[in-house]
Structures are given as structure tokens and as C-alpha cells.
């Protein structure tokens, strides 16, 4: 602060406060000690006295040499001078900005003395009061700096620059008061005391002259918004002069698309309120009359084109309301059509004929004569890590090829889909060395393609999650992908390594492979609502992949995989006498345990015309896949899957997507027994969270439920209806289908910068087609009451065990149902012994959910690239469900990819 400089008194550099938008006050300056300048003499008066400089010297110079001082004037020894000559010398010296004060003595005698007081040297430039603007941003703009010469002009210029910085932030009430602290050795500290003031908002937007559309409708078209509480975090409420000019263009565009061709903004005024905190903007408009399209024709100088067919293909028709956007789109459409035929730089000029009597606008699209163009060369700039060949192999045109605008667009989409460069890349077209030559230029801006993730999170799907992964999508700049990951959660653990070479030996052949180890714990819901592990599956294996393109959009990929699975159950929970107990585990789980090897070969036929693989807004993708298991190993089946996605860009940032998929598994094995499905439980399809929103994990499809019996208030035996007390085991299915229609909703610039992408959707699907399992137990019913089941404990030979009380009073185990064992191995006595065993409470086992009837859910969700990892939150409601389905309203994932 200024007050810390102690004995060195602080002097005011400028009086008053520097208000924004006002010119800086001139500095007070001591009058130079020179003879008064004589007024021009009238014609009848003698001319001014002319004298000669006898001697010439400089006084007061410290840093600047006297000869340097004299070099700024035209005064020389022996030269004649007048008062006007000396005045000019004073002005020249002051204009140099090196001197705070200048005077001239010895005017009468001719012994000229130039007395100067040099401007001080800046020791420091201090900024005070700036909280909204960081110091480094201000210092980049100002010119004053330590060891420079202090000048009043530089101070004024820096004040103007700082004020302009605050104006860009919308702070029009900002003021700057400069001060100077004198130091020894003619040095000074320059202090800018900044009063930032509040941020100036747009309090009101007034529109005058509009009759067809109300004010609210017109305000919707503008980028500037009125300051309201619900826009507290929006930057659109700040006043911006450039944005105001943009809003006038938006108003004009809106009216032109509605047919008002004569619309204009006659006045646009922004008034700052007296407190300088808010702006009131007023637009005065003239709407004019509304026009319809008249005759729409095409006049082409290119002989290959049929004018009538071109005109018929345009979206605008005679009698439609005039729409300037349709005219613009038609120009683009005709230019693209010309580009498809090889005319790269075709000029399409719409000629308007306005008829104010009939209120029609006739348009003739004049296509100028052009020559077919050829690609002269392809230039690639900006790639420092990525090799040129990685980009060139995605460009569908080569040197010497005939120009084709469709291929240019396709090349842009393929390069964008790589994900190696910043979004919205464009392949630019510039004229070549001849009129029929085109140069294609790819100016790329690389972004990071390496991903290192160490994260912990929580998911409604897998509870706590710990994940570590490393991935390089552009390994060595060759477009190769290298990845490794380790995942740990309450119900799954995995280690995976993978590598993909997209162009093997620089040929359009992709080759890749993976090795993995996955431990998965399946679970059901216990009577208390907790998750209870049922079976464990440990899978170890590898897969080799290869793919080749068949056409521009069609490709074929093949794969071979070998997987070793070990499926087991907790012996302490589900085993009795060393054997899987169907009563405890269920027959379907006992049938699943064991070790098996799966050797499979498969293929995928892919048709892909998406404009981006990362975030598509147009095009579609269709995949047909089949896998054949049985080339050795223990498992034999044919798995077929179909997947299709279609996207439409609806304009204004809205994107509509339709996704459909389905699958079926056909077994090639013989029957494994009654009530046992040929397809093992670990090989079946499952449907639910996260693929099917609105339902829990594996919440759709065939399942076995164990419903316990209870009693009502009257002591009558009834089935329990509390969902949390029903044990639920999902069985999976051999067939499924699912379809989702989703609309992605655009948000403002601030929300997009945060990575927020909300959407609404409707989804339908089903999982079905599994053999009905046999009941695991039959409970005896006596007088309408289902009885518990007693399970005796067996010895090593399978004989039931009993207990009797020995002479010492302790219980002794025996195989005798009555009496005690004798020395001959028999039983002596008739007193019944107590059987060893456990009692199974009665329950009803029911098979539900095996139906192809569609389940339907509707919902809304949002993706957020949060600072602590990607987040997906969904609220989905199940409209249609089948008996046994497990629905879920809210799902979320944190710290994992989605």
C-alpha cells in the first residue's frame, strides 16, 4: 500500500477520480520560463527582432547527455533565432516525453541556456483493488514497467487500457485513480488504485415498433438476456456492445425467415443507468410486409446441369412464405451439387425480384460457368506428434483426383472420428496454381490422446469402485491403441491388456488382441434387502481381432477367442455333505458350477455412415455379429447379435438418436437333462441397468423367486408380499431385444463448457427364452398349511445321524434311530433318539418374467464431465413391466466411463 513508504511523502499524480468512459484530465504543468511569444505584427509594424545564437548549453541533465537533448531541437550555435524558433524548440522537447519541465534562458543576450527537468524512472508499478481481474491479465495490457521512463501520456493510455478490460467484463462503473510516490535518485512508484464497481447487467430490453411478434418472442432470438434471478450464473446478462450488434443481426435473420423481407432495425440504444450498475437497451424496428415466394428458377451456365430438375429439387416452392434460411440452404445445396460433379469453386448467385404489389419474392439462382477441378495437392499442417500418413489415409481424395465435395465432407468426418484433434475440424479448399486446380489443406490442432486414470468412485451398480487404467489412442503417433486397466469393486475384479494396429504394414487391415482375467461375483437380494453372492465366475483368456473394409462404409471384422471359466458356489452356504444342495442354491445354480473352456470364432459385418464416432449427429451404423463356439473346448453354440443406431441433427443443437439391438443364442449341444437349459447361465444374455434405464441390474427377464410364508393378524398362513423379503435370482435368456429413442438437449455456452449433456428418452425391450427349471423342493401340506421340511444330517456313508444321552450326560452321535449301538454293530433298545438336521422354512418357488412382451420406460438423464470424473445420472420410470421385473427410479455412476 502507498502508506507503507514512510518518510517518502505520497503526492497526488492526478486530482479527482478517473471515471470510466471519460477522458483523463490533463496533468498540471509548470509554465516554462521563456520570453513571452510575440503576437504577429500587423503589416504597418516592424518585423520581430532576429538574433544570433552565440552559445548553447543544457542544464539539469542527469541521465540524458546534453548532445542528446539538443538533438531534439533545431537550435545550433551561429543560427539566427526568433521567439517562434524558441517556442518550437520547447514544443519539440516536451513532445519527446523525456522531460517533466523545460525552459529557455538567455533570450536577449544570445547565450541560450536550455534548463530541463527529466521525467523520473519507474521503480515499480503497483495495482491495488483488483479482485475480479487477476494481476497477470492487467500487466499484459499496460505499457508502464520498471526501469522505463515515466510519462503522463503512458499513464493515461494505461488507464484507458485497464478501463477497457473491465468494460469487457461488463464493469462499466470501474474507475482508476493513478498516484505517484517520489523516491530518491529521481525514481517513482506508480500506483493504480482500482475501484472495480459492480458488474453492469442488462436490466431491461425494450422493443418498439413490433406488432406481429411480441417482445418475449423477439427476446428469445437474442444472445443478450435480461438479468433475472434464475440467470444468476449466466454471462449473457452482461452488457456487450459487440453482442448488441449481433442481436440486431439475429432479429433481422428471424424476421427474414418469417417472410418479412423489408424488416430493419432503425435504432439501437444502450443507456447506462445513473448508478452505472445496469443498462437499458431499446430497439426500434420496422417489420414491413410479409412476402411469399414467387417463381423459383435456376439458370445454370454449366451444360451438365438440368435447370428444371435443379429447381424442382429445392426445398422452397412458389406460394410458400418467404424464408431467407431456405434461400441460403438452397445456395449451399446447389454448390454441393456442383461439387459432386467436380466443380469446386462454383458461384451461385441468387437474384431477387420483389413485387410489392403482390407481396411476392421471385428468385433466380444463377450458376456461373465453371471448369471441373482436380486436386493439385493435399497439405497437412499443425501435426507435431501424429504422422502425416495417419491423417492422409483418412482423406478420400489424392493428388490428381477429380474434386468431389462429398468426398471432402466424408474425409472431414473420418478425421474428426479419430479423436486425435480438436473438434470442428474442416478440410479447407483453396485455389491452386491453375483455375482448374484445388489445394486441400488440413490445419489440425492436436489434443491429448493419452489417458491416465487413478480413481475411486461409487456406483449404484457395483457399489465402491477403484479403477486404474492407462490408454494411448495414438501410440507413437501412428494411430495405434495401447491400453491396460485394473478394476476392483465389491462384485467384480479384472485385469486387461490390449493393443490395436489399425493399418497393418500400411495396408487397410486392422489387427488387435486382448488378454484378460475377470473375477465376477453374481448376487441376489436377500430377505433383508442386502446383496448376497450366489455364484462366482473366474474367466481367463485372450482374443485376437482383424478387420478389413469392403467399401467406404461397409467393413468386415473377424475374431478368435479362448476363455477358461471356473464357476463355483460358496460351499459353506450352498453345499450339503460336500454336494451342491438344490434346496439351498436352486437347481439352476447347481447346474452351472464347474470348469469349462470356450473356443469361439466370430465375425461382424459393419455398415457405418456416422459423421462422428465420438458424438454423432447424423448418419447410421448397423452391425451384424455371429460367434460360433465349439472349435474345441466344452461349449457349443451360435450367438447372433444385431445392433443399429440412427442419428438426426434437428437444428439448434438438438440431436435425435434411435438405437435398436437384439440377440439370440442357439445351442449345438445335446439335452443336459429335464428342466436344464442347453445354454449355461454364464453364457446367456442379461438385460437391465445400465443398458435398460428404469430397471435394476438384470432386472428384466426370466427369474426364479423364493417367496416365504408368513402369518396374518389372525394367524393364517399367507405368502409374504414385501419385496425385500423375496429372494430373486435372474436366470438370463437366450433371446432379447431393446430399442431406445433419445433426444439430446442443447444448453448454453456456460453449461457446454462444464460438459453437461442432458437428454430425454423412451425405451422398450424384453429378455426371454429359457427352459423352465424344475422345482427344487416339494413341501408337504397338512390341513391347508404348508409344513417346514426337515433335512437330516448324514454320515460319510449317507446314513442319517441321531443323538442320545450317554452315561456322562453328554450327547452322543449314532446312526441308530432308537436305542444305543451295541458291540455287534446293531442297535439295542426302543427309546427313539433325536435326529440331527436342519429345518427348512416353507417357501413358494415361482418362475416368472419369461415373456417377449415389451417392457417400457421413460426418463431423463444428464452426462457431466465433472472435475472428479465422468458422471451419469438418470431418472427413469417403468411404464410397462412384467411380473417379477425389478424396476429402479434413479441410477447413477461416478468415476467410471459411461
Coordinates of C-alpha atoms in Angstrom, one line a residue, residues 321-825:
X321 CA -43.9 -17.9 -47.1
X322 CA -40.6 -16.3 -47.9
X323 CA -37.7 -17.7 -45.8
X324 CA -34.2 -16.4 -46.1
X325 CA -32.8 -19.5 -44.4
X326 CA -34.2 -21.7 -47.2
X327 CA -32.6 -19.4 -49.8
X328 CA -29.2 -19.8 -48.0
X329 CA -29.7 -23.6 -47.8
X330 CA -30.5 -23.7 -51.5
X331 CA -27.3 -21.9 -52.4
X332 CA -25.4 -24.5 -50.3
X333 CA -27.4 -27.3 -51.9
X334 CA -26.6 -26.1 -55.4
X335 CA -22.9 -25.5 -54.6
X336 CA -22.7 -29.1 -53.1
X337 CA -24.4 -30.5 -56.2
X338 CA -21.8 -28.7 -58.4
X339 CA -19.1 -30.1 -56.1
X340 CA -20.3 -33.6 -56.6
X341 CA -19.7 -33.2 -60.3
X342 CA -16.2 -31.8 -59.8
X343 CA -16.8 -28.1 -59.9
X344 CA -15.0 -26.9 -56.8
X345 CA -15.5 -23.1 -56.9
X346 CA -18.9 -22.7 -58.5
X347 CA -20.5 -19.3 -57.8
X348 CA -24.2 -19.5 -57.1
X349 CA -25.8 -16.0 -57.0
X350 CA -29.5 -15.7 -56.1
X351 CA -31.2 -12.8 -58.0
X352 CA -34.3 -11.4 -56.2
X353 CA -37.3 -9.8 -57.9
X354 CA -39.5 -8.2 -55.3
X355 CA -43.1 -7.4 -56.2
X356 CA -44.5 -5.1 -53.6
X357 CA -48.0 -5.1 -55.2
X358 CA -48.5 -8.9 -54.9
X359 CA -46.1 -9.2 -52.0
X360 CA -44.1 -12.0 -53.7
X361 CA -40.3 -12.6 -54.0
X362 CA -39.2 -14.4 -57.1
X363 CA -35.7 -15.9 -57.1
X364 CA -33.5 -17.0 -59.9
X365 CA -30.4 -18.9 -58.8
X366 CA -27.6 -18.0 -61.3
X367 CA -24.9 -20.7 -61.5
X368 CA -21.8 -19.2 -63.1
X369 CA -19.8 -21.2 -65.7
X370 CA -17.0 -23.1 -64.2
X371 CA -14.5 -25.8 -65.1
X372 CA -14.1 -29.2 -63.5
X373 CA -11.5 -29.1 -60.8
X374 CA -8.8 -31.5 -59.8
X375 CA -6.9 -31.9 -56.6
X376 CA -3.4 -30.4 -57.0
X377 CA -2.1 -31.4 -53.6
X378 CA -3.1 -32.1 -50.0
X379 CA -1.3 -30.0 -47.3
X380 CA -1.3 -31.0 -43.7
X381 CA -0.3 -28.5 -41.0
X382 CA -0.2 -28.5 -37.2
X383 CA 0.5 -32.1 -36.5
X384 CA 3.6 -32.4 -34.3
X385 CA 3.0 -35.9 -32.8
X386 CA 0.7 -37.6 -35.4
X387 CA 2.4 -38.8 -38.5
X388 CA 1.2 -37.4 -41.8
X389 CA 0.2 -40.8 -43.1
X390 CA -2.3 -41.3 -40.2
X391 CA -4.2 -38.2 -41.5
X392 CA -3.7 -38.8 -45.2
X393 CA -5.1 -42.3 -45.1
X394 CA -8.4 -40.9 -43.8
X395 CA -8.6 -38.4 -46.7
X396 CA -10.7 -39.9 -49.5
X397 CA -9.0 -37.7 -52.3
X398 CA -5.5 -37.9 -53.5
X399 CA -3.4 -35.6 -55.7
X400 CA -4.7 -35.7 -59.3
X401 CA -8.2 -37.0 -58.3
X402 CA -11.2 -35.2 -59.6
X403 CA -12.6 -32.9 -57.0
X404 CA -15.7 -34.2 -55.2
X405 CA -17.4 -32.2 -52.4
X406 CA -19.0 -35.4 -51.0
X407 CA -15.6 -37.0 -50.6
X408 CA -14.3 -33.8 -48.9
X409 CA -17.1 -34.0 -46.3
X410 CA -16.5 -37.7 -45.8
X411 CA -12.8 -37.0 -45.2
X412 CA -13.6 -34.4 -42.6
X413 CA -15.9 -36.9 -40.8
X414 CA -13.3 -39.6 -40.7
X415 CA -10.6 -37.3 -39.4
X416 CA -12.9 -36.0 -36.7
X417 CA -13.8 -39.5 -35.7
X418 CA -10.1 -40.3 -35.0
X419 CA -10.4 -38.2 -31.8
X420 CA -6.8 -37.0 -32.1
X421 CA -7.6 -33.4 -32.9
X422 CA -9.8 -30.5 -31.7
X423 CA -13.5 -30.6 -32.6
X424 CA -15.0 -29.0 -35.7
X425 CA -12.0 -29.7 -38.0
X426 CA -12.6 -28.6 -41.6
X427 CA -10.7 -29.6 -44.7
X428 CA -10.2 -26.3 -46.4
X429 CA -10.4 -25.7 -50.2
X430 CA -8.2 -23.0 -51.8
X431 CA -7.5 -22.3 -55.5
X432 CA -4.4 -24.0 -56.9
X433 CA -1.9 -22.9 -59.5
X434 CA -4.4 -23.0 -62.3
X435 CA -8.2 -22.3 -62.4
X436 CA -9.0 -26.0 -62.5
X437 CA -6.7 -26.9 -59.6
X438 CA -7.7 -27.2 -55.9
X439 CA -5.5 -27.4 -52.9
X440 CA -6.9 -29.2 -49.9
X441 CA -5.5 -28.0 -46.6
X442 CA -5.8 -29.9 -43.3
X443 CA -5.0 -27.5 -40.4
X444 CA -5.2 -29.7 -37.4
X445 CA -4.8 -28.8 -33.8
X446 CA -3.7 -31.8 -31.8
X447 CA -5.1 -32.7 -28.4
X448 CA -4.1 -35.1 -25.7
X449 CA -4.7 -38.7 -26.7
X450 CA -3.1 -40.3 -23.6
X451 CA -5.3 -41.1 -20.7
X452 CA -4.0 -42.0 -17.2
X453 CA -6.8 -42.6 -14.7
X454 CA -6.5 -43.4 -11.0
X455 CA -9.9 -43.0 -9.5
X456 CA -12.3 -44.2 -6.8
X457 CA -16.0 -43.8 -7.1
X458 CA -19.4 -45.1 -6.2
X459 CA -22.0 -46.7 -8.5
X460 CA -25.5 -47.9 -7.9
X461 CA -24.5 -50.8 -10.0
X462 CA -21.3 -52.0 -8.3
X463 CA -21.1 -50.0 -5.0
X464 CA -17.5 -48.9 -4.4
X465 CA -15.1 -48.9 -7.3
X466 CA -11.4 -48.5 -7.6
X467 CA -10.0 -48.1 -11.1
X468 CA -6.5 -47.7 -12.6
X469 CA -6.0 -47.5 -16.3
X470 CA -3.7 -46.2 -18.9
X471 CA -4.6 -45.8 -22.5
X472 CA -2.9 -44.2 -25.5
X473 CA -5.2 -43.9 -28.5
X474 CA -2.4 -42.6 -30.8
X475 CA 0.6 -44.6 -29.7
X476 CA 3.9 -43.3 -31.3
X477 CA 1.8 -41.0 -33.5
X478 CA 0.9 -44.0 -35.7
X479 CA -2.8 -44.2 -34.7
X480 CA -2.2 -47.4 -32.7
X481 CA -4.1 -48.0 -29.5
X482 CA -2.4 -49.4 -26.4
X483 CA -4.3 -49.9 -23.2
X484 CA -4.1 -51.5 -19.7
X485 CA -6.6 -51.5 -16.9
X486 CA -7.2 -52.8 -13.4
X487 CA -10.6 -52.6 -11.9
X488 CA -11.8 -53.5 -8.4
X489 CA -15.3 -53.3 -6.9
X490 CA -17.4 -55.2 -4.5
X491 CA -18.7 -57.6 -7.2
X492 CA -16.1 -57.6 -9.9
X493 CA -12.3 -57.6 -10.4
X494 CA -10.4 -57.5 -13.7
X495 CA -7.1 -57.0 -15.3
X496 CA -6.9 -56.4 -19.1
X497 CA -4.2 -55.6 -21.7
X498 CA -5.0 -54.7 -25.3
X499 CA -3.3 -53.4 -28.4
X500 CA -4.7 -52.5 -31.8
X501 CA -2.9 -51.7 -35.1
X502 CA -5.4 -50.0 -37.4
X503 CA -3.2 -50.2 -40.6
X504 CA -1.1 -53.4 -40.6
X505 CA 2.0 -52.9 -42.8
X506 CA 0.4 -49.6 -44.0
X507 CA -2.4 -51.7 -45.5
X508 CA -6.0 -51.1 -44.7
X509 CA -6.1 -54.1 -42.4
X510 CA -6.7 -53.7 -38.6
X511 CA -5.2 -56.2 -36.2
X512 CA -5.5 -56.3 -32.5
X513 CA -5.6 -58.5 -29.4
X514 CA -6.6 -58.7 -25.7
X515 CA -5.7 -60.8 -22.8
X516 CA -7.7 -60.7 -19.6
X517 CA -8.6 -62.1 -16.2
X518 CA -12.0 -61.3 -14.8
X519 CA -13.5 -62.3 -11.5
X520 CA -17.2 -61.8 -11.2
X521 CA -19.5 -62.4 -8.2
X522 CA -23.2 -62.8 -9.1
X523 CA -25.7 -61.9 -6.4
X524 CA -29.3 -61.9 -5.5
X525 CA -31.3 -59.9 -3.0
X526 CA -31.8 -61.4 0.4
X527 CA -34.8 -61.1 2.7
X528 CA -33.1 -58.1 4.4
X529 CA -32.6 -56.3 1.1
X530 CA -28.8 -56.9 1.1
X531 CA -26.9 -58.4 -1.9
X532 CA -25.9 -62.0 -1.4
X533 CA -23.3 -63.6 -3.5
X534 CA -24.6 -66.6 -5.4
X535 CA -22.0 -67.9 -7.8
X536 CA -18.5 -66.8 -8.7
X537 CA -17.1 -66.8 -12.2
X538 CA -13.4 -66.5 -12.9
X539 CA -12.6 -66.0 -16.6
X540 CA -9.1 -66.1 -18.1
X541 CA -8.5 -65.8 -21.8
X542 CA -7.5 -63.9 -24.9
X543 CA -8.9 -62.7 -28.1
X544 CA -7.4 -61.9 -31.5
X545 CA -9.2 -59.5 -33.9
X546 CA -8.8 -58.5 -37.5
X547 CA -10.8 -56.2 -39.8
X548 CA -10.8 -55.1 -43.4
X549 CA -13.0 -52.6 -45.3
X550 CA -15.2 -53.9 -48.1
X551 CA -16.5 -50.5 -49.3
X552 CA -16.3 -46.9 -48.0
X553 CA -19.0 -47.7 -45.4
X554 CA -19.0 -51.5 -45.2
X555 CA -16.4 -53.4 -43.3
X556 CA -15.8 -57.0 -42.1
X557 CA -14.1 -58.0 -38.9
X558 CA -13.2 -61.4 -37.6
X559 CA -12.1 -62.7 -34.2
X560 CA -11.0 -65.8 -32.3
X561 CA -11.2 -66.1 -28.6
X562 CA -10.3 -68.8 -26.0
X563 CA -11.7 -68.4 -22.5
X564 CA -11.4 -70.7 -19.4
X565 CA -14.2 -70.3 -16.9
X566 CA -14.4 -71.6 -13.4
X567 CA -17.9 -71.2 -11.9
X568 CA -18.3 -72.1 -8.2
X569 CA -20.6 -71.6 -5.2
X570 CA -19.8 -71.0 -1.6
X571 CA -19.6 -74.5 -0.1
X572 CA -20.3 -73.3 3.4
X573 CA -23.6 -71.7 2.2
X574 CA -24.9 -73.8 -0.7
X575 CA -23.3 -77.3 -0.1
X576 CA -24.6 -80.2 2.0
X577 CA -22.4 -83.2 2.7
X578 CA -19.9 -81.9 0.1
X579 CA -22.5 -81.7 -2.7
X580 CA -24.3 -78.7 -4.1
X581 CA -27.7 -78.6 -2.4
X582 CA -30.5 -77.6 -4.8
X583 CA -32.8 -76.7 -1.9
X584 CA -30.2 -74.1 -0.7
X585 CA -28.9 -72.9 -4.1
X586 CA -31.5 -73.8 -6.6
X587 CA -31.2 -76.4 -9.4
X588 CA -30.2 -73.7 -11.9
X589 CA -27.1 -72.7 -9.9
X590 CA -26.1 -76.3 -9.1
X591 CA -26.2 -77.0 -12.9
X592 CA -23.9 -74.0 -13.6
X593 CA -20.9 -74.9 -11.5
X594 CA -17.8 -76.5 -12.9
X595 CA -14.8 -75.7 -15.2
X596 CA -15.2 -75.3 -18.9
X597 CA -13.2 -73.9 -21.9
X598 CA -14.9 -71.9 -24.6
X599 CA -13.2 -71.7 -28.0
X600 CA -15.0 -69.5 -30.4
X601 CA -14.6 -67.8 -33.8
X602 CA -16.8 -65.0 -34.9
X603 CA -17.3 -62.1 -37.4
X604 CA -19.0 -58.8 -37.5
X605 CA -20.4 -57.1 -40.6
X606 CA -20.5 -53.3 -40.1
X607 CA -22.1 -50.6 -42.1
X608 CA -21.1 -47.2 -40.7
X609 CA -22.0 -43.8 -42.1
X610 CA -21.9 -41.8 -38.9
X611 CA -20.4 -38.3 -39.2
X612 CA -18.6 -38.9 -35.9
X613 CA -17.8 -42.0 -33.9
X614 CA -17.4 -39.9 -30.7
X615 CA -20.6 -37.8 -30.7
X616 CA -22.6 -38.4 -33.8
X617 CA -25.3 -36.0 -35.0
X618 CA -26.1 -37.6 -38.4
X619 CA -25.8 -41.0 -40.2
X620 CA -26.4 -44.5 -39.1
X621 CA -24.5 -47.6 -38.0
X622 CA -25.6 -51.2 -38.4
X623 CA -23.7 -54.2 -37.0
X624 CA -24.5 -57.9 -37.5
X625 CA -22.3 -60.3 -35.4
X626 CA -22.1 -64.0 -35.0
X627 CA -19.9 -66.2 -32.8
X628 CA -19.5 -69.9 -33.2
X629 CA -18.3 -71.7 -30.0
X630 CA -17.2 -75.3 -30.5
X631 CA -13.8 -75.3 -32.1
X632 CA -12.6 -77.5 -29.3
X633 CA -13.5 -76.6 -25.7
X634 CA -16.5 -77.7 -23.8
X635 CA -19.2 -75.3 -25.0
X636 CA -21.0 -75.3 -28.4
X637 CA -23.5 -72.7 -29.5
X638 CA -24.1 -70.0 -32.2
X639 CA -24.6 -66.5 -30.8
X640 CA -26.2 -63.9 -33.2
X641 CA -26.5 -60.2 -32.4
X642 CA -27.9 -57.2 -34.3
X643 CA -27.2 -53.6 -33.4
X644 CA -28.4 -50.5 -35.3
X645 CA -28.1 -46.8 -34.5
X646 CA -29.5 -43.8 -36.4
X647 CA -29.0 -40.1 -35.6
X648 CA -30.7 -36.9 -36.9
X649 CA -29.5 -33.4 -36.3
X650 CA -32.7 -31.4 -35.7
X651 CA -31.0 -28.0 -35.7
X652 CA -30.3 -25.6 -32.8
X653 CA -28.1 -28.2 -31.2
X654 CA -30.8 -30.9 -30.8
X655 CA -29.9 -34.4 -31.8
X656 CA -32.3 -37.3 -32.0
X657 CA -31.0 -40.9 -31.8
X658 CA -32.6 -44.2 -32.3
X659 CA -30.8 -47.3 -31.1
X660 CA -32.1 -50.9 -31.6
X661 CA -30.4 -54.2 -30.7
X662 CA -31.3 -57.8 -30.3
X663 CA -29.7 -61.2 -30.0
X664 CA -30.3 -65.0 -30.0
X665 CA -28.2 -68.0 -28.8
X666 CA -28.8 -71.4 -30.4
X667 CA -27.3 -74.3 -28.6
X668 CA -25.4 -77.1 -30.5
X669 CA -25.3 -79.4 -27.5
X670 CA -27.5 -82.3 -26.6
X671 CA -30.0 -82.1 -23.7
X672 CA -28.4 -81.8 -20.3
X673 CA -31.5 -83.3 -18.6
X674 CA -35.1 -82.3 -17.8
X675 CA -35.5 -78.7 -16.6
X676 CA -31.9 -77.8 -17.5
X677 CA -31.4 -75.3 -20.3
X678 CA -28.8 -76.2 -23.0
X679 CA -27.3 -72.7 -22.7
X680 CA -25.4 -72.3 -19.4
X681 CA -26.3 -69.4 -17.2
X682 CA -22.9 -67.7 -17.7
X683 CA -23.4 -67.7 -21.5
X684 CA -26.9 -66.2 -21.6
X685 CA -28.0 -62.6 -22.3
X686 CA -29.0 -60.3 -19.4
X687 CA -30.9 -57.0 -19.6
X688 CA -31.2 -54.2 -17.1
X689 CA -29.1 -51.4 -15.7
X690 CA -27.2 -49.7 -17.2
X691 CA -28.4 -50.7 -20.7
X692 CA -32.1 -50.6 -19.9
X693 CA -32.7 -47.5 -17.8
X694 CA -35.7 -47.7 -15.4
X695 CA -34.8 -51.3 -14.3
X696 CA -32.3 -52.6 -11.8
X697 CA -29.2 -54.6 -12.8
X698 CA -30.5 -57.8 -14.6
X699 CA -34.0 -56.5 -13.6
X700 CA -35.7 -57.7 -16.8
X701 CA -36.4 -61.3 -17.9
X702 CA -36.7 -64.8 -16.6
X703 CA -36.1 -65.3 -12.9
X704 CA -36.8 -67.7 -10.0
X705 CA -38.3 -66.1 -6.9
X706 CA -38.5 -67.7 -3.5
X707 CA -41.4 -66.3 -1.6
X708 CA -41.5 -67.2 2.1
X709 CA -44.7 -67.9 4.0
X710 CA -45.8 -65.8 6.9
X711 CA -48.9 -65.3 9.0
X712 CA -51.5 -62.6 9.1
X713 CA -53.1 -61.0 12.2
X714 CA -55.4 -63.9 12.6
X715 CA -52.6 -66.5 12.5
X716 CA -53.5 -67.6 9.0
X717 CA -50.6 -68.7 6.7
X718 CA -50.1 -66.3 3.8
X719 CA -47.4 -65.5 1.3
X720 CA -45.1 -62.6 2.1
X721 CA -45.6 -59.6 -0.2
X722 CA -42.7 -57.5 1.0
X723 CA -40.4 -57.2 -2.0
X724 CA -37.3 -57.0 0.3
X725 CA -38.0 -60.4 1.7
X726 CA -38.3 -62.2 -1.6
X727 CA -35.1 -63.9 -2.8
X728 CA -34.7 -63.2 -6.5
X729 CA -32.3 -65.0 -8.9
X730 CA -32.1 -63.7 -12.5
X731 CA -31.6 -66.6 -15.0
X732 CA -30.9 -64.6 -18.1
X733 CA -32.3 -65.6 -21.5
X734 CA -31.5 -66.9 -24.9
X735 CA -33.1 -64.0 -26.8
X736 CA -33.6 -60.3 -26.2
X737 CA -34.4 -57.1 -27.9
X738 CA -34.1 -53.4 -26.9
X739 CA -34.8 -50.1 -28.5
X740 CA -34.2 -46.5 -27.3
X741 CA -35.3 -43.2 -28.7
X742 CA -33.3 -40.4 -27.1
X743 CA -33.3 -36.6 -27.7
X744 CA -30.1 -34.7 -26.6
X745 CA -31.0 -31.2 -25.5
X746 CA -28.5 -28.3 -26.1
X747 CA -27.6 -26.0 -23.2
X748 CA -26.0 -22.5 -23.1
X749 CA -22.3 -21.9 -23.6
X750 CA -21.6 -22.0 -19.9
X751 CA -23.2 -25.4 -19.4
X752 CA -21.4 -26.8 -22.5
X753 CA -18.1 -25.6 -21.1
X754 CA -18.9 -27.6 -17.9
X755 CA -19.5 -30.7 -20.1
X756 CA -23.2 -31.0 -19.3
X757 CA -25.3 -33.0 -21.9
X758 CA -28.9 -33.7 -20.8
X759 CA -31.3 -35.9 -22.7
X760 CA -34.8 -37.4 -22.5
X761 CA -35.7 -40.8 -23.8
X762 CA -38.2 -43.6 -24.1
X763 CA -37.0 -47.3 -24.1
X764 CA -38.6 -50.7 -24.7
X765 CA -37.2 -54.2 -24.6
X766 CA -37.6 -57.7 -23.3
X767 CA -35.5 -60.8 -22.4
X768 CA -36.9 -64.3 -22.7
X769 CA -36.4 -67.9 -24.0
X770 CA -35.1 -70.1 -21.2
X771 CA -36.1 -73.6 -20.2
X772 CA -38.4 -73.6 -17.1
X773 CA -36.3 -75.1 -14.3
X774 CA -37.7 -78.0 -12.2
X775 CA -38.8 -77.2 -8.6
X776 CA -36.1 -77.7 -6.1
X777 CA -38.3 -78.9 -3.3
X778 CA -41.8 -80.1 -2.5
X779 CA -43.2 -79.1 0.9
X780 CA -45.9 -81.2 2.5
X781 CA -49.3 -79.6 3.0
X782 CA -51.4 -80.7 6.0
X783 CA -54.9 -79.2 6.5
X784 CA -54.1 -76.4 4.1
X785 CA -50.9 -75.4 5.9
X786 CA -47.5 -75.8 4.1
X787 CA -45.2 -77.6 6.5
X788 CA -41.5 -77.0 7.1
X789 CA -39.1 -79.5 5.7
X790 CA -36.7 -81.4 8.0
X791 CA -33.3 -82.2 6.4
X792 CA -31.4 -85.0 8.3
X793 CA -27.6 -84.8 8.7
X794 CA -25.9 -87.8 7.1
X795 CA -22.7 -89.6 7.9
X796 CA -20.0 -90.4 5.4
X797 CA -22.0 -93.4 4.2
X798 CA -25.1 -91.5 3.7
X799 CA -26.9 -92.7 6.8
X800 CA -29.0 -90.3 8.9
X801 CA -27.4 -89.3 12.3
X802 CA -29.2 -89.2 15.6
X803 CA -28.1 -88.4 19.2
X804 CA -28.7 -90.0 22.5
X805 CA -27.6 -89.1 26.0
X806 CA -24.7 -91.1 27.3
X807 CA -23.9 -92.1 30.9
X808 CA -21.9 -89.0 31.4
X809 CA -24.9 -86.9 30.4
X810 CA -23.4 -85.8 27.1
X811 CA -25.0 -86.2 23.7
X812 CA -23.5 -88.9 21.5
X813 CA -24.0 -89.2 17.8
X814 CA -25.2 -92.5 16.3
X815 CA -26.9 -94.0 13.3
X816 CA -29.5 -95.8 15.5
X817 CA -32.9 -94.3 15.2
X818 CA -33.8 -95.9 18.6
X819 CA -31.7 -97.4 21.4
X820 CA -27.9 -97.4 21.6
X821 CA -25.4 -99.1 19.4
X822 CA -24.1 -102.5 20.6
X823 CA -20.8 -104.2 20.1
X824 CA -22.2 -106.3 17.2
X825 CA -22.9 -103.1 15.2

